[in-house]
PDB file of C-alpha atoms in Angstrom:
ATOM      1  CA  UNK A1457       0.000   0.000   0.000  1.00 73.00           C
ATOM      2  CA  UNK A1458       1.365   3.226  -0.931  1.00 92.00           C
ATOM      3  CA  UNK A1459       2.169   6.037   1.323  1.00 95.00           C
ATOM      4  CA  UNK A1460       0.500   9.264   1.571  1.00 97.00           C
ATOM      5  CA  UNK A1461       2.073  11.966   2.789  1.00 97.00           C
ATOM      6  CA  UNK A1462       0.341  12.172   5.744  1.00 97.00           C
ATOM      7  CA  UNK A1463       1.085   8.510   6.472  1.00 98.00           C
ATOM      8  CA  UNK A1464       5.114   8.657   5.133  1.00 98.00           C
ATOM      9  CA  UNK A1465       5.347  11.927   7.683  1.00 98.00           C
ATOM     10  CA  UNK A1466       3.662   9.725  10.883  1.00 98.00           C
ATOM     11  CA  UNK A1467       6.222   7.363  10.224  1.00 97.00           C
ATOM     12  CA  UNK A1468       9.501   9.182   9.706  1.00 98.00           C
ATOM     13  CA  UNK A1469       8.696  11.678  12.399  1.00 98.00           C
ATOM     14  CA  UNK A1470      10.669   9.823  14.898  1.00 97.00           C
ATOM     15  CA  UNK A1471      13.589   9.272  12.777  1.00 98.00           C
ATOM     16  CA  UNK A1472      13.691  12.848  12.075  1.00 98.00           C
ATOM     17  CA  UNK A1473      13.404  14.101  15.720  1.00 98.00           C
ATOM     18  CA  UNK A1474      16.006  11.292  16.978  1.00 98.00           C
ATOM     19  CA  UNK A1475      18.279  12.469  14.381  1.00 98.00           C
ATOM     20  CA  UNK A1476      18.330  16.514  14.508  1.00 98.00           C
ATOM     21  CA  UNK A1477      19.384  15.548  18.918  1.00 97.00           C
ATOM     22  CA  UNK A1478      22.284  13.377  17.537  1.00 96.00           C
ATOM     23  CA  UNK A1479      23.406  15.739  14.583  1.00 97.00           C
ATOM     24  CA  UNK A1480      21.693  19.206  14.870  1.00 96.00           C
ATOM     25  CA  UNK A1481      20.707  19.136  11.265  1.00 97.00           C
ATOM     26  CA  UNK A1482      16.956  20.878  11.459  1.00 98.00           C
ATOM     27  CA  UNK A1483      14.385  17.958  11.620  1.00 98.00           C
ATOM     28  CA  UNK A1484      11.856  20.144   9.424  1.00 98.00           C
ATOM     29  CA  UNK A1485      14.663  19.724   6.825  1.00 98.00           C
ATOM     30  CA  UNK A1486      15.163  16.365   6.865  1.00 98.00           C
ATOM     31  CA  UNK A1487      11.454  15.224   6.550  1.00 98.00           C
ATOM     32  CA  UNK A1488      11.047  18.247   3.842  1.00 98.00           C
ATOM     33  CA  UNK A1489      13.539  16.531   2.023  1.00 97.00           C
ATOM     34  CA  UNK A1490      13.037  12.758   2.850  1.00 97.00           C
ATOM     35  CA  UNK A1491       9.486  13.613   1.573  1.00 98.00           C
ATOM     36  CA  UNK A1492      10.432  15.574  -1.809  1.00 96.00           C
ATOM     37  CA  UNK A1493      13.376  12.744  -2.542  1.00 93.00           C
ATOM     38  CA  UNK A1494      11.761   9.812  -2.248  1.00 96.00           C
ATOM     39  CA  UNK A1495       8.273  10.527  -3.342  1.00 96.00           C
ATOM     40  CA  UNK A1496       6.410  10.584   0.357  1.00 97.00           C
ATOM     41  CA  UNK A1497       8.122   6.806   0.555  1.00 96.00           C
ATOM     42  CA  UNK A1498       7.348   5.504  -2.509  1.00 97.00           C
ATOM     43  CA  UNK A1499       9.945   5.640  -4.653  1.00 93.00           C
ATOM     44  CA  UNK A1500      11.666   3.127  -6.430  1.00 92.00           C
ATOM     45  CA  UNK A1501      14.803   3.554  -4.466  1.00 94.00           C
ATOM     46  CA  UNK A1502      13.014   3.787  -1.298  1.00 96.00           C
ATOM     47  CA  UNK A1503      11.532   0.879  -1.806  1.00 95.00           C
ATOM     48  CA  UNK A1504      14.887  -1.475  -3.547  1.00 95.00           C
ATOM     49  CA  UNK A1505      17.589   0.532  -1.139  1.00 97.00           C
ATOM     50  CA  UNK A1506      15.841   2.441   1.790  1.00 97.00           C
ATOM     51  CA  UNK A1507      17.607   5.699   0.253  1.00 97.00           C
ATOM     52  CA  UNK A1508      15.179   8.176   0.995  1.00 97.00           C
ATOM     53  CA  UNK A1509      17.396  10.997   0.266  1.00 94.00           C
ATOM     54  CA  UNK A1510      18.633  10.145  -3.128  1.00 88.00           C
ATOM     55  CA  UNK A1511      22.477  10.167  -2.011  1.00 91.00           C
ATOM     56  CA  UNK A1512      24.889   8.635  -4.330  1.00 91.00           C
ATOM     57  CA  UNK A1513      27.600   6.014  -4.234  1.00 95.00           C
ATOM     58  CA  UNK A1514      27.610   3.374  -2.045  1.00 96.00           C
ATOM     59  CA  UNK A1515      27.098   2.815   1.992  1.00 96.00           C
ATOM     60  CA  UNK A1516      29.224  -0.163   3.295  1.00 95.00           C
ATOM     61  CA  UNK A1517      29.902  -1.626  -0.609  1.00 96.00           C
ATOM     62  CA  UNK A1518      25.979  -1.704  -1.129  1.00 97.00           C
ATOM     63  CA  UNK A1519      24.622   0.135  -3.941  1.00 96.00           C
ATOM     64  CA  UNK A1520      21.741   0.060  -6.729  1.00 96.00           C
ATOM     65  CA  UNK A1521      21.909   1.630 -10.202  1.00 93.00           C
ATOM     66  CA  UNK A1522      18.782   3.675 -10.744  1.00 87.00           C
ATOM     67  CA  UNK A1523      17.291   5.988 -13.849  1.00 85.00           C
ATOM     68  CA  UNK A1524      17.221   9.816 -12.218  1.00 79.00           C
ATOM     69  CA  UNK A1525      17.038  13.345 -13.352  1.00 78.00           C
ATOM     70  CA  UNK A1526      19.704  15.568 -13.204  1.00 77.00           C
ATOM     71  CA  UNK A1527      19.831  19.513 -14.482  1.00 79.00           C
ATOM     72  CA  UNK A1528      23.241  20.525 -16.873  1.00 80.00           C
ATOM     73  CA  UNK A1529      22.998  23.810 -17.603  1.00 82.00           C
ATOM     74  CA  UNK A1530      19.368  24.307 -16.916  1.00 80.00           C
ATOM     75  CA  UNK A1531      18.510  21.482 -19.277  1.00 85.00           C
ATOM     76  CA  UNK A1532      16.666  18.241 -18.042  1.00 86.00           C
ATOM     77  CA  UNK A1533      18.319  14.861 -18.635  1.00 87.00           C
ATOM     78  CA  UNK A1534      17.210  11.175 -17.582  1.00 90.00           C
ATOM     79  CA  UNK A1535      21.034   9.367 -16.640  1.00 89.00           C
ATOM     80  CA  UNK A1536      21.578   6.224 -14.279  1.00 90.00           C
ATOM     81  CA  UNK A1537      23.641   6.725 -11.413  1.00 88.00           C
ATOM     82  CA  UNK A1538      25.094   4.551  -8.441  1.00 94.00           C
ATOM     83  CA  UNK A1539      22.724   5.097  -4.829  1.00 96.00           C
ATOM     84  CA  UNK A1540      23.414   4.126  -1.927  1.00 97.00           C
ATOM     85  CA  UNK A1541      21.618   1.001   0.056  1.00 98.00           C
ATOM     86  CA  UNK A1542      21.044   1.148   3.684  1.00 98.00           C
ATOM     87  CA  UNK A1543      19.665  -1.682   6.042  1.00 97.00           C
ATOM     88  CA  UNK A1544      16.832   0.854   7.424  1.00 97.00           C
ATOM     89  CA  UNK A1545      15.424   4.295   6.978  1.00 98.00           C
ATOM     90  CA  UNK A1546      16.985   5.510  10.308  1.00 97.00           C
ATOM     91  CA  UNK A1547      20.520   4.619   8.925  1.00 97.00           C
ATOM     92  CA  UNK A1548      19.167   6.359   4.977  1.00 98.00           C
ATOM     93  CA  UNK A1549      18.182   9.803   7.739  1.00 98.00           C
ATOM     94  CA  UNK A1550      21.851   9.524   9.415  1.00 98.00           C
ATOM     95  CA  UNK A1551      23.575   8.883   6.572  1.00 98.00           C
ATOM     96  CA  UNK A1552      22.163  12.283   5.074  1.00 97.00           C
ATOM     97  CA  UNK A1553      23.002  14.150   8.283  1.00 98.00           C
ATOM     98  CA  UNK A1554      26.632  12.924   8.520  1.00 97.00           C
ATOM     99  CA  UNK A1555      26.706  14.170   5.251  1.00 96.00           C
ATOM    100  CA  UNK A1556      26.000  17.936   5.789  1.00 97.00           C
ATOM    101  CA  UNK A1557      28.457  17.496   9.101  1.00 97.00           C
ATOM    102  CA  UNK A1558      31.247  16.279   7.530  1.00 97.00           C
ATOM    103  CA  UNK A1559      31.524  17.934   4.140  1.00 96.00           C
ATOM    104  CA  UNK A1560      32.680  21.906   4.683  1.00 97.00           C
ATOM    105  CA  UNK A1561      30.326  23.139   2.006  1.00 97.00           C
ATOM    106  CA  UNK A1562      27.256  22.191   4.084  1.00 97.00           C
ATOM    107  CA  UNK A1563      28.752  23.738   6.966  1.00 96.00           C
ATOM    108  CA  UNK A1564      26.030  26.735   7.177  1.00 96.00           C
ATOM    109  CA  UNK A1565      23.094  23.502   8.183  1.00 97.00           C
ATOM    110  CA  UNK A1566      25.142  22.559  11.131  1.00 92.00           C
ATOM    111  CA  UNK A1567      22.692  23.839  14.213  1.00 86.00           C
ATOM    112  CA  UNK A1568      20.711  26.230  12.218  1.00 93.00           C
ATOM    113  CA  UNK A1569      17.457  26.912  13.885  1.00 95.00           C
ATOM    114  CA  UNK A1570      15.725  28.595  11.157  1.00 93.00           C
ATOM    115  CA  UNK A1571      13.795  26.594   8.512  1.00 96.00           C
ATOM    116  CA  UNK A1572      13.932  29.503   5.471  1.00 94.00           C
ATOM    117  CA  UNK A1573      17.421  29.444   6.206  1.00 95.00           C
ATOM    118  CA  UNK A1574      18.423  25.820   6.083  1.00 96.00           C
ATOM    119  CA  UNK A1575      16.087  25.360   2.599  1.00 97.00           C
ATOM    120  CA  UNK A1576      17.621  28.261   1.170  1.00 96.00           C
ATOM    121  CA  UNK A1577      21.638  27.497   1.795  1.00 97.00           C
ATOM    122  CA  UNK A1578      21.063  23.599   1.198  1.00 96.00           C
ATOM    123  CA  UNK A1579      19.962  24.695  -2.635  1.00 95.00           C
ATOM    124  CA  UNK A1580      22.960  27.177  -2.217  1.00 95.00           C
ATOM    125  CA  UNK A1581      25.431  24.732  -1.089  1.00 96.00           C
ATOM    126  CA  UNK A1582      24.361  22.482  -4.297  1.00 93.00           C
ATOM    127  CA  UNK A1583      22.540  19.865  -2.930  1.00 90.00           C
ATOM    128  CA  UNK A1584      20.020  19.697  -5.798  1.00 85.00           C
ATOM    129  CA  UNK A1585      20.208  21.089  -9.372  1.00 79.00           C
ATOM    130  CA  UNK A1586      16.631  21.762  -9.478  1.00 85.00           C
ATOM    131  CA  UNK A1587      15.990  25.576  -9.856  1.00 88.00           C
ATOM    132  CA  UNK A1588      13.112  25.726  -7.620  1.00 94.00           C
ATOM    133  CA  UNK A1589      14.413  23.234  -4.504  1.00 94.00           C
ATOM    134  CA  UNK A1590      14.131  25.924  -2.423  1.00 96.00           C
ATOM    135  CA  UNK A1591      10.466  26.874  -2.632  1.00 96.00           C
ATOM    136  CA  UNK A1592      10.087  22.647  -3.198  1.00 97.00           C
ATOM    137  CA  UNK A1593      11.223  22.121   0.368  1.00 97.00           C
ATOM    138  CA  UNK A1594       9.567  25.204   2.183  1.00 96.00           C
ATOM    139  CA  UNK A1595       6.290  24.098   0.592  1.00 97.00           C
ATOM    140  CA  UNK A1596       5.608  20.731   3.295  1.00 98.00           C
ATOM    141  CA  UNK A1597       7.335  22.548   5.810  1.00 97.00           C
ATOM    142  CA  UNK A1598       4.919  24.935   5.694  1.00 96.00           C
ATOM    143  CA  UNK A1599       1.770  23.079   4.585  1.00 97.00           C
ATOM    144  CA  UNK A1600       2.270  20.080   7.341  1.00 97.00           C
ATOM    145  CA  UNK A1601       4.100  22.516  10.026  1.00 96.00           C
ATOM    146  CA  UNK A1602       7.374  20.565  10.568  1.00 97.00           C
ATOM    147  CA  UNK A1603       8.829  23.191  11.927  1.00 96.00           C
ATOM    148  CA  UNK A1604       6.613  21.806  15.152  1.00 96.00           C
ATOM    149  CA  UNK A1605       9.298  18.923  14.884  1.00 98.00           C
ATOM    150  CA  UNK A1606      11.955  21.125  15.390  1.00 97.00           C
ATOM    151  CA  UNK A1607      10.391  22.608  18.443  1.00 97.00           C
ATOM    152  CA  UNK A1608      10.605  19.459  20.473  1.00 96.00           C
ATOM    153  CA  UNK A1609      14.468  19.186  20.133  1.00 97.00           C
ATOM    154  CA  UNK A1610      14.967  22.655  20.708  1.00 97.00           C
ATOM    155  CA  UNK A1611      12.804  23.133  23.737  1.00 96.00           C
ATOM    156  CA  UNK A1612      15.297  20.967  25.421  1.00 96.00           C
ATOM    157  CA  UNK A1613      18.348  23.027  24.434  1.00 96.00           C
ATOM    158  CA  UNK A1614      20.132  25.030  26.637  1.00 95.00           C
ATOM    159  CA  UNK A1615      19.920  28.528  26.561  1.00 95.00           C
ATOM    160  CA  UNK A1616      23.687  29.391  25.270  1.00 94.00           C
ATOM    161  CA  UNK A1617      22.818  26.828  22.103  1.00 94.00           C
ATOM    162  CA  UNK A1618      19.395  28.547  20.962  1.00 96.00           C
ATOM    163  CA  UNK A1619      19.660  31.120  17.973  1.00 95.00           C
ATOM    164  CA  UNK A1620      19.026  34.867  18.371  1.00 96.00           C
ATOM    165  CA  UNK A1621      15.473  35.882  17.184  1.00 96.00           C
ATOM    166  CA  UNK A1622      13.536  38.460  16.262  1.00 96.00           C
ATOM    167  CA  UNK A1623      10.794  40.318  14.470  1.00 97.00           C
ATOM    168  CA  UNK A1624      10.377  38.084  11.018  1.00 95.00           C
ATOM    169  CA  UNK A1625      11.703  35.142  12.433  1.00 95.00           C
ATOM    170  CA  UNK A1626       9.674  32.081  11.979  1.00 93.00           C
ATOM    171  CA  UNK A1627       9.909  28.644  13.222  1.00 95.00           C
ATOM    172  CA  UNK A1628      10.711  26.236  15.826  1.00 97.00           C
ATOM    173  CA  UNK A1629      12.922  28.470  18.334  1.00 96.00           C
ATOM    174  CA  UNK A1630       9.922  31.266  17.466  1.00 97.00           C
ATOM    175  CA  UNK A1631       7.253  28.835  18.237  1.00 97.00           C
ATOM    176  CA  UNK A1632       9.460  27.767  21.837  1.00 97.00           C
ATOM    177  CA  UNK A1633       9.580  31.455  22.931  1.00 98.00           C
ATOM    178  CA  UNK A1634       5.703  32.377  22.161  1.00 97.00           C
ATOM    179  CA  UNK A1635       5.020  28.973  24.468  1.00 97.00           C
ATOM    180  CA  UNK A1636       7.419  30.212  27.572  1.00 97.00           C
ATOM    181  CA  UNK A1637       5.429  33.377  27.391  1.00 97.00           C
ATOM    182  CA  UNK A1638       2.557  32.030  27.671  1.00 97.00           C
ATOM    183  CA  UNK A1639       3.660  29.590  30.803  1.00 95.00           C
ATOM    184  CA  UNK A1640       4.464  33.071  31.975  1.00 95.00           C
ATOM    185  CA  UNK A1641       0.866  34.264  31.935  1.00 96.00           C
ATOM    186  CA  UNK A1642       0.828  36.167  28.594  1.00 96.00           C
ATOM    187  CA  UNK A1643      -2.004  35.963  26.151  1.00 94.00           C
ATOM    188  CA  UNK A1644      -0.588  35.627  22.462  1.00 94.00           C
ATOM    189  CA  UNK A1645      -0.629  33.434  19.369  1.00 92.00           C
ATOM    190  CA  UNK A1646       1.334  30.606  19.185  1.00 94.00           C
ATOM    191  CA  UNK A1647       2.293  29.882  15.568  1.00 95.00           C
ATOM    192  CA  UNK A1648       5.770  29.731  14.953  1.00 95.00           C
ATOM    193  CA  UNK A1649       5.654  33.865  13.402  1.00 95.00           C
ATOM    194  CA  UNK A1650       7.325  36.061  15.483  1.00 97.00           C
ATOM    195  CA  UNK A1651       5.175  38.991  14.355  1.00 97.00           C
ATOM    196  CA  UNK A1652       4.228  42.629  15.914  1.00 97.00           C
ATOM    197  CA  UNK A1653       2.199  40.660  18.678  1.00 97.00           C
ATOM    198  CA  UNK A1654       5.607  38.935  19.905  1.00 98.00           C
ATOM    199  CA  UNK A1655       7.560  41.643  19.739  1.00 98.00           C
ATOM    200  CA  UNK A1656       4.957  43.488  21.928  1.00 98.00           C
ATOM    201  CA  UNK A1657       4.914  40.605  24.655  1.00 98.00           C
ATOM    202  CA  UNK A1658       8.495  39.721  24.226  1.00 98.00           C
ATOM    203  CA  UNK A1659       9.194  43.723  25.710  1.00 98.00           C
ATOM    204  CA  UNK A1660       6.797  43.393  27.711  1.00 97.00           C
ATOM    205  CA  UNK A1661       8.650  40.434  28.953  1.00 98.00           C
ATOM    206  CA  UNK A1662      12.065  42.065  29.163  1.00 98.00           C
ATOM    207  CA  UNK A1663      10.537  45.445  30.896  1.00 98.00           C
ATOM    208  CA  UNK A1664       9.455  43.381  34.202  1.00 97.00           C
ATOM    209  CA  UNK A1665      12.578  41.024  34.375  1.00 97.00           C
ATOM    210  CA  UNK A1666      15.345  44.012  34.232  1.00 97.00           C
ATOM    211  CA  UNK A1667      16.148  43.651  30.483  1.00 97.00           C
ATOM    212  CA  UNK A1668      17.484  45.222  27.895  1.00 97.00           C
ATOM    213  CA  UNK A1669      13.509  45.952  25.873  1.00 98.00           C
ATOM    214  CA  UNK A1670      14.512  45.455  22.350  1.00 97.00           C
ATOM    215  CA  UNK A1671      12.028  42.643  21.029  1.00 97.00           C
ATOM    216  CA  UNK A1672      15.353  40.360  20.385  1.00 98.00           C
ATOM    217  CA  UNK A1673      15.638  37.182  22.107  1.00 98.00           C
ATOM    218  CA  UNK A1674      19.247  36.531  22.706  1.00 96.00           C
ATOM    219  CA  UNK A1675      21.170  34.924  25.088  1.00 95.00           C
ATOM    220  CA  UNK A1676      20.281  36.602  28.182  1.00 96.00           C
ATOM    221  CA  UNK A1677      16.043  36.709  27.587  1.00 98.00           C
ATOM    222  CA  UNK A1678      16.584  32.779  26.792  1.00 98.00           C
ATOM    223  CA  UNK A1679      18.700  32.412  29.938  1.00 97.00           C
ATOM    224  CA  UNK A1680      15.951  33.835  32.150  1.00 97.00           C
ATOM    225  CA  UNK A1681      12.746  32.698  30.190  1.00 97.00           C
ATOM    226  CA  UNK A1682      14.265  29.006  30.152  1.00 95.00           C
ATOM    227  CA  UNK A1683      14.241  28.726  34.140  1.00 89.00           C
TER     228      UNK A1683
END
């Protein structure tokens, strides 16, 4: 029975969330892309090689030769190429996180917090050739809110490893300060925008606790919010 992607997301939820604690590559990311790649699980190389990310070469010896599209100079062409076969899709999800931690071009995914971010430098960093991978990725994260994924690793970060937000931030870390405010007994919305309604509570926030009222959650509002 084929996956939808409502189904393919219940399942690799728990890869995605035990991976981003291990590696600190965004969990939103991973699904986005484990979704895109391998066609919500259905792929033919999901199904012969549990490579749910499309990553080439081989992963200890084991490999598959598969028919893919790849982009040369904006034009589309149908090639085989060499993937990699993996025992499991939890060892397909580290594999790709290794990846962006070992190889110095991916080095701007390692412990970013911000969704928009991660989509847009993973296309940067040449990931993909597609022109629109981007916008392809940011779609699901948006339309299934995955970024909700990345708020249960990051709630349990410490406050010297969260990212500085502010006004026009989105995500995760935005949707983990909007709920401390409200365990603090303010009345807001908790979606993941960190809009004029944050930035109103946030200084609000940092008036009665002695800080600095700027709207920016840095280190020293996540210090004292996170007691």
């Amino acid at each position: 029975m084929a996956y939808t992607a409502v189904s393919f997301l219940n399942k690799f939820k728990e890869y995605c969330i035990k991976d981003m604690k291990q590696s600190g590559i965004l969990a939103s990311l991973t699904a986005a892309q484990g979704l895109i790649e391998s066609n919500k699980g259905n792929s033919g190389l999901t199904t012969k090689a549990n490579n749910l990310f499309g990553i080439k070469g081989t992963y200890n010896g084991q490999s598959v030769s598969m028919l893919t599209t790849e982009y040369y100079n904006g034009v589309k062409t149908r090639v085989y190429q060499n993937f990699r076969k993996y025992p499991s899709w939890q060892e397909s999800v580290n594999d790709h996180s290794a990846m962006f931690n070992r190889l110095s071009w991916y080095e701007n995914l390692r412990n970013c917090q911000d969704y928009e971010e991660a989509c847009t430098n993973v296309k940067k960093d040449g990931y993909a050739t597609a022109p629109d991978y981007t916008r392809t990725l940011m779609n699901p994260i948006k339309k299934y809110n995955l970024w909700m994924w990345d708020y249960e690793v990051l709630k349990l970060y410490a406050p010297e490893k969260l990212r500085t937000i502010r006004q026009g931030a989105d995500g995760g870390g935005v949707y983990l300060l909007q709920m401390l405010l409200k365990e603090n007994g303010y009345k807001l919305s908790a979606d993941g925008q960190f809009g004029g309604e944050t930035d109103y509570v946030l200084k609000c926030y940092q008036e009665k606790h002695g800080l600095v009222v700027d709207g920016i959650c840095g280190q020293k509002t996540w210090k004292v919010i996170k007691k």
